[in-house]
Amino acid sequence: MFKAGNILHGCFDLGPNGKKNKFAIILYNDSVECIITTFATSQPRSSVSNPVHGKNPQEGEPMSYVFKSNVSIGTKPLDNSEFSFKKDTTVVPDYGISESTISVFNASVDNLEVICKLYDKEYSNLIYTLYRCKKTKKKYKQIFERILQETEST
């Protein structure tokens, strides 16, 4: 369930904001207990007026990664059919990236399920975009850099 590149869906406890159905993407799993996840949002947070699929903006410093609606980004684990979001869905470095243990993460969500395994290229592009974003915290950039180096060597 907690493999890097998996998209999870569940009802997350957001503290004072109550519980809400959200998508979370596993960005990293250290194979011991630490995971890094990010929430994805369908709110218009791409930083450009006409976002494209992938890095936004297309030129210059990236500020977000957009999964355009109805674009296949991976496969559903139950039947290996293609998965796409129904709405444009954005990942930004200043919203929702967090580090926790699997047990703490599990305690904050109900009805958690894996809904997609990102294609390798999609996952790499997402990690690269977050690595290049100025607003990504340095501790995450270092981890993303290692992921990219490992990806290049395979």
PDB file of C-alpha atoms in Angstrom:
ATOM      1  CA  MET A   1       0.000   0.000   0.000  1.00  0.00           C
ATOM      2  CA  PHE A   2       2.762   2.450   0.914  1.00  0.00           C
ATOM      3  CA  LYS A   3       4.937   2.014  -2.167  1.00  0.00           C
ATOM      4  CA  ALA A   4       6.360   5.149  -3.723  1.00  0.00           C
ATOM      5  CA  GLY A   5       4.180   6.231  -6.632  1.00  0.00           C
ATOM      6  CA  ASN A   6       0.931   4.898  -5.191  1.00  0.00           C
ATOM      7  CA  ILE A   7      -2.068   7.199  -5.011  1.00  0.00           C
ATOM      8  CA  LEU A   8      -4.220   6.568  -1.957  1.00  0.00           C
ATOM      9  CA  HIS A   9      -7.744   7.721  -1.232  1.00  0.00           C
ATOM     10  CA  GLY A  10      -9.482   7.946   2.105  1.00  0.00           C
ATOM     11  CA  CYS A  11     -11.258  10.132   4.624  1.00  0.00           C
ATOM     12  CA  PHE A  12      -8.468  12.115   6.303  1.00  0.00           C
ATOM     13  CA  ASP A  13      -8.662  13.774   9.701  1.00  0.00           C
ATOM     14  CA  LEU A  14      -7.555  17.350   9.030  1.00  0.00           C
ATOM     15  CA  GLY A  15      -7.727  18.439  12.664  1.00  0.00           C
ATOM     16  CA  PRO A  16      -9.777  21.597  13.165  1.00  0.00           C
ATOM     17  CA  ASN A  17     -10.898  21.429   9.525  1.00  0.00           C
ATOM     18  CA  GLY A  18     -12.691  18.141  10.198  1.00  0.00           C
ATOM     19  CA  LYS A  19     -12.573  15.031   8.035  1.00  0.00           C
ATOM     20  CA  LYS A  20     -12.418  15.156   4.278  1.00  0.00           C
ATOM     21  CA  ASN A  21     -12.068  12.696   1.407  1.00  0.00           C
ATOM     22  CA  LYS A  22      -8.640  13.333  -0.115  1.00  0.00           C
ATOM     23  CA  PHE A  23      -6.071  11.842  -2.448  1.00  0.00           C
ATOM     24  CA  ALA A  24      -2.547  11.351  -1.103  1.00  0.00           C
ATOM     25  CA  ILE A  25       0.476  10.344  -3.148  1.00  0.00           C
ATOM     26  CA  ILE A  26       3.304   8.326  -1.630  1.00  0.00           C
ATOM     27  CA  LEU A  27       6.440  10.208  -2.673  1.00  0.00           C
ATOM     28  CA  TYR A  28       8.913   8.131  -0.679  1.00  0.00           C
ATOM     29  CA  ASN A  29       9.085   5.082   1.572  1.00  0.00           C
ATOM     30  CA  ASP A  30      12.342   4.264   3.352  1.00  0.00           C
ATOM     31  CA  SER A  31      11.370   0.573   3.647  1.00  0.00           C
ATOM     32  CA  VAL A  32      11.524   0.815   7.443  1.00  0.00           C
ATOM     33  CA  GLU A  33       8.809   3.083   8.794  1.00  0.00           C
ATOM     34  CA  CYS A  34       9.138   6.591   7.323  1.00  0.00           C
ATOM     35  CA  ILE A  35       6.954   7.757   4.453  1.00  0.00           C
ATOM     36  CA  ILE A  36       6.665  11.109   2.716  1.00  0.00           C
ATOM     37  CA  THR A  37       3.261  11.899   1.269  1.00  0.00           C
ATOM     38  CA  THR A  38       1.549  14.812  -0.367  1.00  0.00           C
ATOM     39  CA  PHE A  39      -2.072  15.747  -0.729  1.00  0.00           C
ATOM     40  CA  ALA A  40      -3.369  16.535  -4.187  1.00  0.00           C
ATOM     41  CA  THR A  41      -5.997  19.224  -4.682  1.00  0.00           C
ATOM     42  CA  SER A  42      -8.574  19.949  -7.349  1.00  0.00           C
ATOM     43  CA  GLN A  43      -8.478  23.620  -6.341  1.00  0.00           C
ATOM     44  CA  PRO A  44      -6.854  25.924  -8.939  1.00  0.00           C
ATOM     45  CA  ARG A  45      -3.351  26.080  -7.389  1.00  0.00           C
ATOM     46  CA  SER A  46      -1.168  25.537 -10.474  1.00  0.00           C
ATOM     47  CA  SER A  47       0.159  29.142 -10.568  1.00  0.00           C
ATOM     48  CA  VAL A  48      -0.762  29.561 -14.255  1.00  0.00           C
ATOM     49  CA  SER A  49      -4.022  30.506 -15.966  1.00  0.00           C
ATOM     50  CA  ASN A  50      -3.989  27.582 -18.425  1.00  0.00           C
ATOM     51  CA  PRO A  51      -2.176  24.677 -16.762  1.00  0.00           C
ATOM     52  CA  VAL A  52      -0.758  21.818 -18.803  1.00  0.00           C
ATOM     53  CA  HIS A  53      -0.248  18.225 -17.767  1.00  0.00           C
ATOM     54  CA  GLY A  54       2.988  17.982 -15.783  1.00  0.00           C
ATOM     55  CA  LYS A  55       5.271  20.808 -14.677  1.00  0.00           C
ATOM     56  CA  ASN A  56       3.722  24.269 -14.443  1.00  0.00           C
ATOM     57  CA  PRO A  57       4.626  26.706 -15.728  1.00  0.00           C
ATOM     58  CA  GLN A  58       6.134  24.842 -18.675  1.00  0.00           C
ATOM     59  CA  GLU A  59       9.031  27.308 -18.962  1.00  0.00           C
ATOM     60  CA  GLY A  60      11.154  28.592 -16.106  1.00  0.00           C
ATOM     61  CA  GLU A  61      10.994  27.624 -12.447  1.00  0.00           C
ATOM     62  CA  PRO A  62       8.341  25.005 -11.664  1.00  0.00           C
ATOM     63  CA  MET A  63       5.687  25.894  -9.114  1.00  0.00           C
ATOM     64  CA  SER A  64       3.329  22.923  -9.368  1.00  0.00           C
ATOM     65  CA  TYR A  65       2.620  19.603 -11.026  1.00  0.00           C
ATOM     66  CA  VAL A  66      -0.787  19.149 -12.653  1.00  0.00           C
ATOM     67  CA  PHE A  67      -2.518  15.900 -13.508  1.00  0.00           C
ATOM     68  CA  LYS A  68      -4.937  16.981 -16.222  1.00  0.00           C
ATOM     69  CA  SER A  69      -8.395  15.414 -16.077  1.00  0.00           C
ATOM     70  CA  ASN A  70      -8.945  12.291 -18.153  1.00  0.00           C
ATOM     71  CA  VAL A  71      -5.213  11.844 -18.897  1.00  0.00           C
ATOM     72  CA  SER A  72      -4.028   8.346 -17.988  1.00  0.00           C
ATOM     73  CA  ILE A  73      -1.357   8.609 -15.276  1.00  0.00           C
ATOM     74  CA  GLY A  74      -1.147   5.028 -14.037  1.00  0.00           C
ATOM     75  CA  THR A  75      -3.012   1.811 -13.446  1.00  0.00           C
ATOM     76  CA  LYS A  76      -5.671   0.677 -11.004  1.00  0.00           C
ATOM     77  CA  PRO A  77      -4.340  -2.137  -8.804  1.00  0.00           C
ATOM     78  CA  LEU A  78      -7.472  -4.284  -8.966  1.00  0.00           C
ATOM     79  CA  ASP A  79      -7.655  -4.777 -12.719  1.00  0.00           C
ATOM     80  CA  ASN A  80      -4.637  -2.917 -14.196  1.00  0.00           C
ATOM     81  CA  SER A  81      -6.971  -0.636 -16.157  1.00  0.00           C
ATOM     82  CA  GLU A  82      -5.900   2.962 -16.769  1.00  0.00           C
ATOM     83  CA  PHE A  83      -6.434   5.562 -14.060  1.00  0.00           C
ATOM     84  CA  SER A  84      -7.030   9.290 -14.493  1.00  0.00           C
ATOM     85  CA  PHE A  85      -8.441  11.983 -12.253  1.00  0.00           C
ATOM     86  CA  LYS A  86     -11.920  13.281 -13.081  1.00  0.00           C
ATOM     87  CA  LYS A  87     -10.824  16.891 -12.420  1.00  0.00           C
ATOM     88  CA  ASP A  88      -7.523  18.678 -12.986  1.00  0.00           C
ATOM     89  CA  THR A  89      -5.553  17.802  -9.859  1.00  0.00           C
ATOM     90  CA  THR A  90      -2.535  19.720  -8.603  1.00  0.00           C
ATOM     91  CA  VAL A  91       0.430  18.991  -6.351  1.00  0.00           C
ATOM     92  CA  VAL A  92       2.236  22.015  -4.923  1.00  0.00           C
ATOM     93  CA  PRO A  93       5.268  21.995  -2.626  1.00  0.00           C
ATOM     94  CA  ASP A  94       3.708  24.354  -0.071  1.00  0.00           C
ATOM     95  CA  TYR A  95       0.561  22.284   0.513  1.00  0.00           C
ATOM     96  CA  GLY A  96       0.319  18.877   2.042  1.00  0.00           C
ATOM     97  CA  ILE A  97       3.835  17.424   1.878  1.00  0.00           C
ATOM     98  CA  SER A  98       4.441  15.662   5.157  1.00  0.00           C
ATOM     99  CA  GLU A  99       6.680  13.062   6.722  1.00  0.00           C
ATOM    100  CA  SER A 100       5.384  10.495   9.180  1.00  0.00           C
ATOM    101  CA  THR A 101       5.436   6.898  10.215  1.00  0.00           C
ATOM    102  CA  ILE A 102       3.023   4.503   8.561  1.00  0.00           C
ATOM    103  CA  SER A 103       1.221   3.962  11.878  1.00  0.00           C
ATOM    104  CA  VAL A 104       0.710   7.714  12.451  1.00  0.00           C
ATOM    105  CA  PHE A 105      -0.458   8.140   8.859  1.00  0.00           C
ATOM    106  CA  ASN A 106      -2.914   5.235   9.203  1.00  0.00           C
ATOM    107  CA  ALA A 107      -4.318   6.718  12.418  1.00  0.00           C
ATOM    108  CA  SER A 108      -5.322   9.890  10.566  1.00  0.00           C
ATOM    109  CA  VAL A 109      -7.386   8.254   7.830  1.00  0.00           C
ATOM    110  CA  ASP A 110     -10.442   6.022   7.463  1.00  0.00           C
ATOM    111  CA  ASN A 111     -11.283   3.743   4.531  1.00  0.00           C
ATOM    112  CA  LEU A 112      -7.806   4.021   3.024  1.00  0.00           C
ATOM    113  CA  GLU A 113      -7.305   2.316  -0.314  1.00  0.00           C
ATOM    114  CA  VAL A 114      -4.783   2.300  -3.141  1.00  0.00           C
ATOM    115  CA  ILE A 115      -6.508   3.605  -6.234  1.00  0.00           C
ATOM    116  CA  CYS A 116      -3.552   3.959  -8.617  1.00  0.00           C
ATOM    117  CA  LYS A 117       0.073   3.063  -9.223  1.00  0.00           C
ATOM    118  CA  LEU A 118       1.615   5.945 -11.164  1.00  0.00           C
ATOM    119  CA  TYR A 119       3.468   5.090 -14.344  1.00  0.00           C
ATOM    120  CA  ASP A 120       7.222   5.201 -13.657  1.00  0.00           C
ATOM    121  CA  LYS A 121       7.685   8.183 -15.975  1.00  0.00           C
ATOM    122  CA  GLU A 122       4.809  10.082 -14.314  1.00  0.00           C
ATOM    123  CA  TYR A 123       6.296   9.431 -10.861  1.00  0.00           C
ATOM    124  CA  SER A 124       9.778  10.537 -11.997  1.00  0.00           C
ATOM    125  CA  ASN A 125       8.381  13.712 -13.566  1.00  0.00           C
ATOM    126  CA  LEU A 126       6.476  14.527 -10.362  1.00  0.00           C
ATOM    127  CA  ILE A 127       9.556  13.972  -8.181  1.00  0.00           C
ATOM    128  CA  TYR A 128      11.732  16.026 -10.542  1.00  0.00           C
ATOM    129  CA  THR A 129       9.243  18.895 -10.545  1.00  0.00           C
ATOM    130  CA  LEU A 130       9.038  18.947  -6.735  1.00  0.00           C
ATOM    131  CA  TYR A 131      12.832  18.721  -6.539  1.00  0.00           C
ATOM    132  CA  ARG A 132      13.142  21.795  -8.783  1.00  0.00           C
ATOM    133  CA  CYS A 133      10.471  23.870  -6.975  1.00  0.00           C
ATOM    134  CA  LYS A 134      11.936  26.670  -4.860  1.00  0.00           C
ATOM    135  CA  LYS A 135       9.248  26.210  -2.211  1.00  0.00           C
ATOM    136  CA  THR A 136      10.112  22.541  -1.568  1.00  0.00           C
ATOM    137  CA  LYS A 137      11.843  22.171   1.798  1.00  0.00           C
ATOM    138  CA  LYS A 138      15.545  21.353   1.641  1.00  0.00           C
ATOM    139  CA  LYS A 139      15.164  18.081   3.589  1.00  0.00           C
ATOM    140  CA  TYR A 140      12.728  16.820   0.932  1.00  0.00           C
ATOM    141  CA  LYS A 141      14.880  18.072  -1.948  1.00  0.00           C
ATOM    142  CA  GLN A 142      17.746  15.919  -0.657  1.00  0.00           C
ATOM    143  CA  ILE A 143      15.526  12.831  -0.638  1.00  0.00           C
ATOM    144  CA  PHE A 144      14.092  13.641  -4.072  1.00  0.00           C
ATOM    145  CA  GLU A 145      17.618  14.050  -5.426  1.00  0.00           C
ATOM    146  CA  ARG A 146      18.508  10.538  -4.191  1.00  0.00           C
ATOM    147  CA  ILE A 147      15.352   9.130  -5.794  1.00  0.00           C
ATOM    148  CA  LEU A 148      16.249  10.751  -9.110  1.00  0.00           C
ATOM    149  CA  GLN A 149      19.824   9.437  -8.943  1.00  0.00           C
ATOM    150  CA  GLU A 150      18.539   5.917  -8.244  1.00  0.00           C
ATOM    151  CA  THR A 151      16.077   6.213 -11.127  1.00  0.00           C
ATOM    152  CA  GLU A 152      18.840   7.285 -13.526  1.00  0.00           C
ATOM    153  CA  SER A 153      21.058   4.345 -12.553  1.00  0.00           C
ATOM    154  CA  THR A 154      18.397   1.701 -13.250  1.00  0.00           C
TER     155      THR A 154
END
